[in-house]
């Protein structure tokens, strides 16, 4: 299959000469006008990762002559849909084709100059997702003066399999290539290449944590937003485990050379079989970013606590009940027994006093709900707080050179008792509560005033580095986006945070 539609001459019959155009380093693209904004979809930022480019670092795209249509989303990375019951809550469009390394741009107008830029990196456990998800439509950002860029990157074995004969972290290298494209081309769409903010959720936020720690990414962005994902990476030997299990199931060597000869459908089937049955909170076989000694010389959380992202503004946060996306639809909130809870607490090395504090603060919760609250904080809220502490002047004895702001999203969805679950905040950030995938999670009556407030905070942060509440200091201010008007809370649930030993970058 071709990567994207072929170039079309500007003089072609029926061509819309009034449509927005932009000149990139590889050729001219023609987008479309949508209410109040100009949109360009499916622009290649790298060559299709097939043939000689499969399991390799991304290569530049081939230049084209004439004008290339950029009106439809480009191919998505090879993946499978979410398994039931999550497939009904998290739609995951698939666009066929080989050229999955493409991106999209929403802009007020290509004729504008100097606009702030927000680059969105989607989540999905490094297995799912794409820039074609309707929820990620960037029209509201463009409406409010921000150029929104969303991108695809390689997933699963293609992007994060660990081999002795191929570069690791290929999905991260894809993201790095897309950011390089933004630096070189975004001025043609009205954006300022020196005013770029990277923003991601879940695996997208974890990816950004790695990019913040990667020396090669320095200078490609000024600010970063981490939604429900903390910086983390595994040693190469641990990160290789999933690759080896999939190769064993296929009966081939765990090398890029051997797996390149496997039918893509068979590879996806084996990948799905090996990685099913777990979740980001309960564990299981998964793909992870690895400390490869090249792109990532150090574990990201350690590098960031030591100042690797000094000079970069950070906005970070999580949702109050992240766990409910996985625990409620699966029935784990009611199914987990007290015995299994005790075993899980031992596995996660949760101090007994900490578990007692959480239980006392949540009278009447089930063992599953207690485990979910503990896992949410262990994997998200605690490490993000530790990183904020390390960046603060009070902890370091000197200004870290970049502002740090924390938020918590606490509005509870009435849908299927999901509460303030993982991913719920995205529709509010993008101001897209009317989209079907937002309604699937938040219902039809989600508060627009909360979306107005949250979206405006992200716009302000992209433009100035100040989302509208105090930066992190010894009083530990957190903006709570919850029921009622958003407001700053200092040291929320501090008795629970104090119960955890210092975060050491362990997952």
Short mmCIF file of N, CA, C and O in Angstrom, two decimals, residues 341-431:
data_model
loop_
_atom_site.label_atom_id
_atom_site.label_comp_id
_atom_site.label_asym_id
_atom_site.label_seq_id
_atom_site.Cartn_x
_atom_site.Cartn_y
_atom_site.Cartn_z
N UNK A 341 -5.93 -8.98 47.87
CA UNK A 341 -5.47 -7.63 48.20
C UNK A 341 -4.17 -7.69 48.99
O UNK A 341 -3.22 -6.97 48.69
N UNK A 342 -4.11 -8.58 49.99
CA UNK A 342 -2.89 -8.70 50.80
C UNK A 342 -1.71 -9.11 49.93
O UNK A 342 -0.59 -8.60 50.08
N UNK A 343 -1.95 -10.03 49.01
CA UNK A 343 -0.87 -10.47 48.12
C UNK A 343 -0.40 -9.33 47.21
O UNK A 343 0.79 -9.17 46.97
N UNK A 344 -1.36 -8.53 46.74
CA UNK A 344 -1.00 -7.40 45.88
C UNK A 344 -0.21 -6.36 46.66
O UNK A 344 0.76 -5.78 46.14
N UNK A 345 -0.57 -6.12 47.91
CA UNK A 345 0.18 -5.16 48.73
C UNK A 345 1.61 -5.63 48.96
O UNK A 345 2.55 -4.81 48.96
N UNK A 346 1.78 -6.93 49.12
CA UNK A 346 3.13 -7.47 49.25
C UNK A 346 3.91 -7.32 47.95
O UNK A 346 5.09 -6.94 47.95
N UNK A 347 3.24 -7.59 46.82
CA UNK A 347 3.90 -7.48 45.52
C UNK A 347 4.37 -6.05 45.27
O UNK A 347 5.49 -5.83 44.78
N UNK A 348 3.53 -5.08 45.57
CA UNK A 348 3.87 -3.68 45.34
C UNK A 348 4.67 -3.07 46.49
O UNK A 348 5.01 -1.88 46.43
N UNK A 349 4.94 -3.85 47.52
CA UNK A 349 5.71 -3.39 48.68
C UNK A 349 5.09 -2.15 49.31
O UNK A 349 5.78 -1.16 49.62
N UNK A 350 3.80 -2.21 49.49
CA UNK A 350 3.09 -1.11 50.12
C UNK A 350 3.26 -1.22 51.64
O UNK A 350 2.90 -2.25 52.22
N UNK A 351 3.79 -0.20 52.30
CA UNK A 351 3.92 -0.25 53.76
C UNK A 351 2.56 -0.46 54.42
O UNK A 351 1.55 0.11 53.99
N UNK A 352 2.54 -1.27 55.47
CA UNK A 352 1.29 -1.56 56.15
C UNK A 352 0.61 -0.31 56.68
O UNK A 352 -0.62 -0.16 56.58
N UNK A 353 1.39 0.62 57.25
CA UNK A 353 0.81 1.86 57.78
C UNK A 353 0.17 2.68 56.67
O UNK A 353 -0.86 3.34 56.88
N UNK A 354 0.78 2.65 55.49
CA UNK A 354 0.23 3.40 54.36
C UNK A 354 -1.13 2.82 53.95
O UNK A 354 -2.09 3.57 53.72
N UNK A 355 -1.21 1.51 53.85
CA UNK A 355 -2.48 0.87 53.50
C UNK A 355 -3.56 1.20 54.53
O UNK A 355 -4.72 1.45 54.16
N UNK A 356 -3.19 1.23 55.79
CA UNK A 356 -4.17 1.55 56.84
C UNK A 356 -4.67 2.99 56.71
O UNK A 356 -5.85 3.27 56.93
N UNK A 357 -3.77 3.91 56.36
CA UNK A 357 -4.18 5.30 56.17
C UNK A 357 -5.17 5.43 55.03
O UNK A 357 -6.20 6.10 55.15
N UNK A 358 -4.88 4.79 53.91
CA UNK A 358 -5.79 4.83 52.77
C UNK A 358 -7.14 4.23 53.13
O UNK A 358 -8.20 4.74 52.73
N UNK A 359 -7.12 3.13 53.88
CA UNK A 359 -8.39 2.48 54.25
C UNK A 359 -9.20 3.38 55.18
O UNK A 359 -10.42 3.52 55.02
N UNK A 360 -8.52 4.02 56.13
CA UNK A 360 -9.22 4.90 57.07
C UNK A 360 -9.83 6.11 56.36
O UNK A 360 -10.89 6.61 56.78
N UNK A 361 -9.17 6.57 55.29
CA UNK A 361 -9.68 7.73 54.55
C UNK A 361 -10.81 7.37 53.60
O UNK A 361 -11.43 8.26 53.02
N UNK A 362 -11.07 6.07 53.42
CA UNK A 362 -12.09 5.60 52.47
C UNK A 362 -12.97 4.55 53.13
O UNK A 362 -12.97 3.38 52.73
N UNK A 363 -13.72 4.92 54.14
CA UNK A 363 -14.54 3.92 54.84
C UNK A 363 -15.55 3.28 53.89
O UNK A 363 -16.17 3.94 53.08
N UNK A 364 -15.65 1.96 53.99
CA UNK A 364 -16.63 1.23 53.21
C UNK A 364 -16.20 0.82 51.82
O UNK A 364 -16.98 0.20 51.10
N UNK A 365 -14.94 1.11 51.43
CA UNK A 365 -14.54 0.73 50.08
C UNK A 365 -14.27 -0.77 50.03
O UNK A 365 -13.97 -1.41 51.03
N UNK A 366 -14.39 -1.33 48.83
CA UNK A 366 -14.08 -2.74 48.62
C UNK A 366 -12.56 -2.93 48.55
O UNK A 366 -11.81 -1.96 48.33
N UNK A 367 -12.07 -4.16 48.71
CA UNK A 367 -10.63 -4.41 48.55
C UNK A 367 -10.13 -3.96 47.18
O UNK A 367 -9.01 -3.43 47.06
N UNK A 368 -10.95 -4.13 46.12
CA UNK A 368 -10.54 -3.70 44.79
C UNK A 368 -10.38 -2.20 44.70
O UNK A 368 -9.44 -1.69 44.06
N UNK A 369 -11.29 -1.46 45.32
CA UNK A 369 -11.20 0.00 45.30
C UNK A 369 -10.00 0.48 46.10
O UNK A 369 -9.32 1.45 45.71
N UNK A 370 -9.70 -0.17 47.21
CA UNK A 370 -8.53 0.21 47.99
C UNK A 370 -7.25 -0.04 47.22
O UNK A 370 -6.35 0.81 47.17
N UNK A 371 -7.16 -1.21 46.57
CA UNK A 371 -5.98 -1.50 45.76
C UNK A 371 -5.84 -0.49 44.63
O UNK A 371 -4.73 -0.02 44.34
N UNK A 372 -6.96 -0.14 44.00
CA UNK A 372 -6.90 0.82 42.91
C UNK A 372 -6.39 2.17 43.35
O UNK A 372 -5.57 2.80 42.66
N UNK A 373 -6.85 2.66 44.50
CA UNK A 373 -6.38 3.95 45.00
C UNK A 373 -4.89 3.91 45.31
O UNK A 373 -4.15 4.85 45.00
N UNK A 374 -4.44 2.83 45.91
CA UNK A 374 -3.02 2.69 46.23
C UNK A 374 -2.18 2.61 44.96
O UNK A 374 -1.13 3.26 44.85
N UNK A 375 -2.62 1.81 43.99
CA UNK A 375 -1.86 1.66 42.75
C UNK A 375 -1.82 2.96 41.96
O UNK A 375 -0.79 3.32 41.38
N UNK A 376 -2.93 3.70 41.93
CA UNK A 376 -2.96 4.99 41.24
C UNK A 376 -1.90 5.93 41.79
O UNK A 376 -1.15 6.56 41.04
N UNK A 377 -1.83 6.01 43.12
CA UNK A 377 -0.86 6.93 43.72
C UNK A 377 0.57 6.43 43.59
O UNK A 377 1.49 7.21 43.33
N UNK A 378 0.76 5.12 43.75
CA UNK A 378 2.11 4.56 43.65
C UNK A 378 2.71 4.81 42.27
O UNK A 378 3.88 5.19 42.15
N UNK A 379 1.92 4.60 41.23
CA UNK A 379 2.44 4.67 39.87
C UNK A 379 2.35 6.05 39.24
O UNK A 379 3.03 6.32 38.25
N UNK A 380 1.49 6.93 39.79
CA UNK A 380 1.30 8.24 39.16
C UNK A 380 1.52 9.41 40.11
O UNK A 380 2.43 10.21 39.94
N UNK A 381 0.65 9.53 41.12
CA UNK A 381 0.69 10.75 41.92
C UNK A 381 1.98 10.88 42.72
O UNK A 381 2.58 11.97 42.80
N UNK A 382 2.46 9.78 43.29
CA UNK A 382 3.69 9.86 44.09
C UNK A 382 4.90 10.24 43.23
O UNK A 382 5.62 11.18 43.56
N UNK A 383 5.18 9.56 42.11
CA UNK A 383 6.35 9.96 41.33
C UNK A 383 6.26 11.37 40.76
O UNK A 383 7.27 12.07 40.66
N UNK A 384 5.05 11.83 40.39
CA UNK A 384 4.93 13.19 39.88
C UNK A 384 5.19 14.21 40.99
O UNK A 384 5.81 15.26 40.77
N UNK A 385 4.73 13.92 42.20
CA UNK A 385 5.03 14.79 43.34
C UNK A 385 6.52 14.80 43.64
O UNK A 385 7.11 15.84 43.93
N UNK A 386 7.15 13.64 43.58
CA UNK A 386 8.59 13.57 43.85
C UNK A 386 9.38 14.37 42.81
O UNK A 386 10.34 15.06 43.13
N UNK A 387 8.96 14.29 41.55
CA UNK A 387 9.64 15.06 40.52
C UNK A 387 9.45 16.56 40.75
O UNK A 387 10.40 17.35 40.61
N UNK A 388 8.23 16.97 41.10
CA UNK A 388 7.99 18.38 41.39
C UNK A 388 8.84 18.85 42.56
O UNK A 388 9.41 19.94 42.53
N UNK A 389 8.95 18.01 43.60
CA UNK A 389 9.80 18.37 44.74
C UNK A 389 11.24 18.58 44.31
O UNK A 389 11.91 19.53 44.73
N UNK A 390 11.74 17.68 43.47
CA UNK A 390 13.15 17.75 43.05
C UNK A 390 13.41 19.00 42.22
O UNK A 390 14.53 19.53 42.22
N UNK A 391 12.40 19.48 41.49
CA UNK A 391 12.57 20.65 40.64
C UNK A 391 12.38 21.97 41.39
O UNK A 391 12.71 23.03 40.87
N UNK A 392 11.84 21.91 42.59
CA UNK A 392 11.53 23.15 43.31
C UNK A 392 12.79 23.75 43.91
O UNK A 392 13.77 23.08 44.23
N UNK A 393 12.79 25.05 44.06
CA UNK A 393 13.93 25.76 44.65
C UNK A 393 14.17 25.31 46.08
O UNK A 393 15.30 25.24 46.54
N UNK A 394 13.06 24.95 46.79
CA UNK A 394 13.21 24.55 48.18
C UNK A 394 14.01 23.25 48.30
O UNK A 394 14.81 23.09 49.21
N UNK A 395 13.79 22.32 47.34
CA UNK A 395 14.47 21.03 47.42
C UNK A 395 15.89 21.10 46.87
O UNK A 395 16.80 20.46 47.36
N UNK A 396 16.11 21.91 45.83
CA UNK A 396 17.40 21.92 45.14
C UNK A 396 18.32 23.01 45.65
O UNK A 396 19.52 22.99 45.36
N UNK A 397 17.75 23.97 46.38
CA UNK A 397 18.59 25.06 46.86
C UNK A 397 18.86 26.10 45.80
O UNK A 397 19.56 27.08 46.03
N UNK A 398 18.32 25.94 44.62
CA UNK A 398 18.49 26.89 43.53
C UNK A 398 17.34 26.71 42.56
O UNK A 398 16.73 25.65 42.49
N UNK A 399 17.03 27.76 41.83
CA UNK A 399 15.94 27.71 40.87
C UNK A 399 16.26 26.70 39.78
O UNK A 399 17.34 26.73 39.18
N UNK A 400 15.32 25.79 39.50
CA UNK A 400 15.54 24.77 38.48
C UNK A 400 15.49 25.35 37.07
O UNK A 400 15.85 24.68 36.12
N UNK A 401 15.07 26.61 36.94
CA UNK A 401 15.10 27.25 35.64
C UNK A 401 13.86 27.02 34.80
O UNK A 401 13.74 27.55 33.71
N UNK A 402 12.91 26.24 35.27
CA UNK A 402 11.66 26.00 34.57
C UNK A 402 10.54 25.88 35.58
O UNK A 402 10.72 25.30 36.65
N UNK A 403 9.38 26.45 35.26
CA UNK A 403 8.27 26.39 36.20
C UNK A 403 7.70 24.98 36.29
O UNK A 403 7.81 24.17 35.37
N UNK A 404 7.07 24.68 37.43
CA UNK A 404 6.45 23.38 37.65
C UNK A 404 5.07 23.60 38.23
O UNK A 404 4.92 24.27 39.26
N UNK A 405 4.05 23.08 37.56
CA UNK A 405 2.67 23.21 38.02
C UNK A 405 2.02 21.83 38.05
O UNK A 405 2.22 21.03 37.12
N UNK A 406 1.25 21.56 39.10
CA UNK A 406 0.56 20.28 39.23
C UNK A 406 -0.95 20.49 39.26
O UNK A 406 -1.43 21.50 39.76
N UNK A 407 -1.67 19.50 38.72
CA UNK A 407 -3.13 19.52 38.75
C UNK A 407 -3.62 18.14 39.14
O UNK A 407 -2.91 17.14 39.09
N UNK A 408 -4.87 18.07 39.54
CA UNK A 408 -5.57 16.81 39.73
C UNK A 408 -6.96 16.95 39.12
O UNK A 408 -7.65 17.95 39.35
N UNK A 409 -7.37 15.96 38.33
CA UNK A 409 -8.70 15.96 37.73
C UNK A 409 -9.59 15.06 38.55
O UNK A 409 -9.34 13.85 38.65
N UNK A 410 -10.65 15.62 39.13
CA UNK A 410 -11.47 14.84 40.05
C UNK A 410 -12.94 14.79 39.75
O UNK A 410 -13.72 14.29 40.58
N UNK A 411 -13.36 15.28 38.56
CA UNK A 411 -14.79 15.22 38.25
C UNK A 411 -15.20 13.77 37.96
O UNK A 411 -14.60 13.12 37.10
N UNK A 412 -16.20 13.25 38.66
CA UNK A 412 -16.57 11.83 38.47
C UNK A 412 -17.58 11.63 37.35
O UNK A 412 -18.67 12.21 37.35
N UNK A 413 -17.25 10.79 36.41
CA UNK A 413 -18.19 10.45 35.35
C UNK A 413 -19.29 9.56 35.91
O UNK A 413 -19.03 8.63 36.67
N UNK A 414 -20.52 9.80 35.48
CA UNK A 414 -21.61 8.92 35.92
C UNK A 414 -21.72 7.64 35.09
O UNK A 414 -22.50 6.75 35.44
N UNK A 415 -20.96 7.54 34.00
CA UNK A 415 -21.07 6.40 33.10
C UNK A 415 -20.47 5.16 33.77
O UNK A 415 -19.31 5.15 34.16
N UNK A 416 -21.27 4.14 33.93
CA UNK A 416 -20.81 2.84 34.44
C UNK A 416 -19.99 2.98 35.73
O UNK A 416 -19.06 2.20 35.99
N UNK A 417 -20.28 3.98 36.53
CA UNK A 417 -19.54 4.21 37.79
C UNK A 417 -18.03 4.38 37.54
O UNK A 417 -17.22 4.00 38.38
N UNK A 418 -17.66 4.99 36.43
CA UNK A 418 -16.25 5.15 36.10
C UNK A 418 -15.56 6.19 36.96
O UNK A 418 -14.34 6.17 37.11
N UNK A 419 -16.31 7.13 37.53
CA UNK A 419 -15.69 8.14 38.38
C UNK A 419 -14.67 8.96 37.61
O UNK A 419 -14.73 9.12 36.39
N UNK A 420 -13.70 9.49 38.33
CA UNK A 420 -12.63 10.31 37.73
C UNK A 420 -11.53 9.38 37.21
O UNK A 420 -10.41 9.33 37.73
N UNK A 421 -11.87 8.63 36.15
CA UNK A 421 -11.01 7.54 35.70
C UNK A 421 -9.96 8.00 34.70
O UNK A 421 -9.95 9.14 34.22
N UNK A 422 -9.08 7.10 34.37
CA UNK A 422 -8.00 7.32 33.41
C UNK A 422 -8.57 7.75 32.06
O UNK A 422 -9.52 7.16 31.55
N UNK A 423 -8.00 8.80 31.49
CA UNK A 423 -8.38 9.26 30.16
C UNK A 423 -9.58 10.18 30.12
O UNK A 423 -9.85 10.80 29.08
N UNK A 424 -10.31 10.32 31.22
CA UNK A 424 -11.53 11.12 31.22
C UNK A 424 -11.25 12.60 30.95
O UNK A 424 -12.07 13.30 30.35
N UNK A 425 -10.10 13.08 31.39
CA UNK A 425 -9.81 14.51 31.29
C UNK A 425 -9.54 14.98 29.86
O UNK A 425 -9.59 16.18 29.56
N UNK A 426 -9.26 14.05 28.93
CA UNK A 426 -8.83 14.45 27.59
C UNK A 426 -9.90 15.27 26.87
O UNK A 426 -9.62 16.29 26.23
N UNK A 427 -11.16 14.85 26.97
CA UNK A 427 -12.24 15.59 26.31
C UNK A 427 -12.36 17.00 26.84
O UNK A 427 -12.75 17.92 26.10
N UNK A 428 -12.03 17.20 28.12
CA UNK A 428 -12.07 18.53 28.72
C UNK A 428 -10.89 19.37 28.23
O UNK A 428 -11.04 20.54 27.89
N UNK A 429 -9.71 18.77 28.17
CA UNK A 429 -8.52 19.49 27.71
C UNK A 429 -8.70 19.96 26.26
O UNK A 429 -8.36 21.10 25.91
N UNK A 430 -9.24 19.09 25.40
CA UNK A 430 -9.43 19.43 23.99
C UNK A 430 -10.72 20.19 23.74
O UNK A 430 -10.97 20.61 22.60
N UNK A 431 -11.55 20.38 24.79
CA UNK A 431 -12.84 21.05 24.65
C UNK A 431 -13.68 20.36 23.57
O UNK A 431 -14.25 21.00 22.70
#
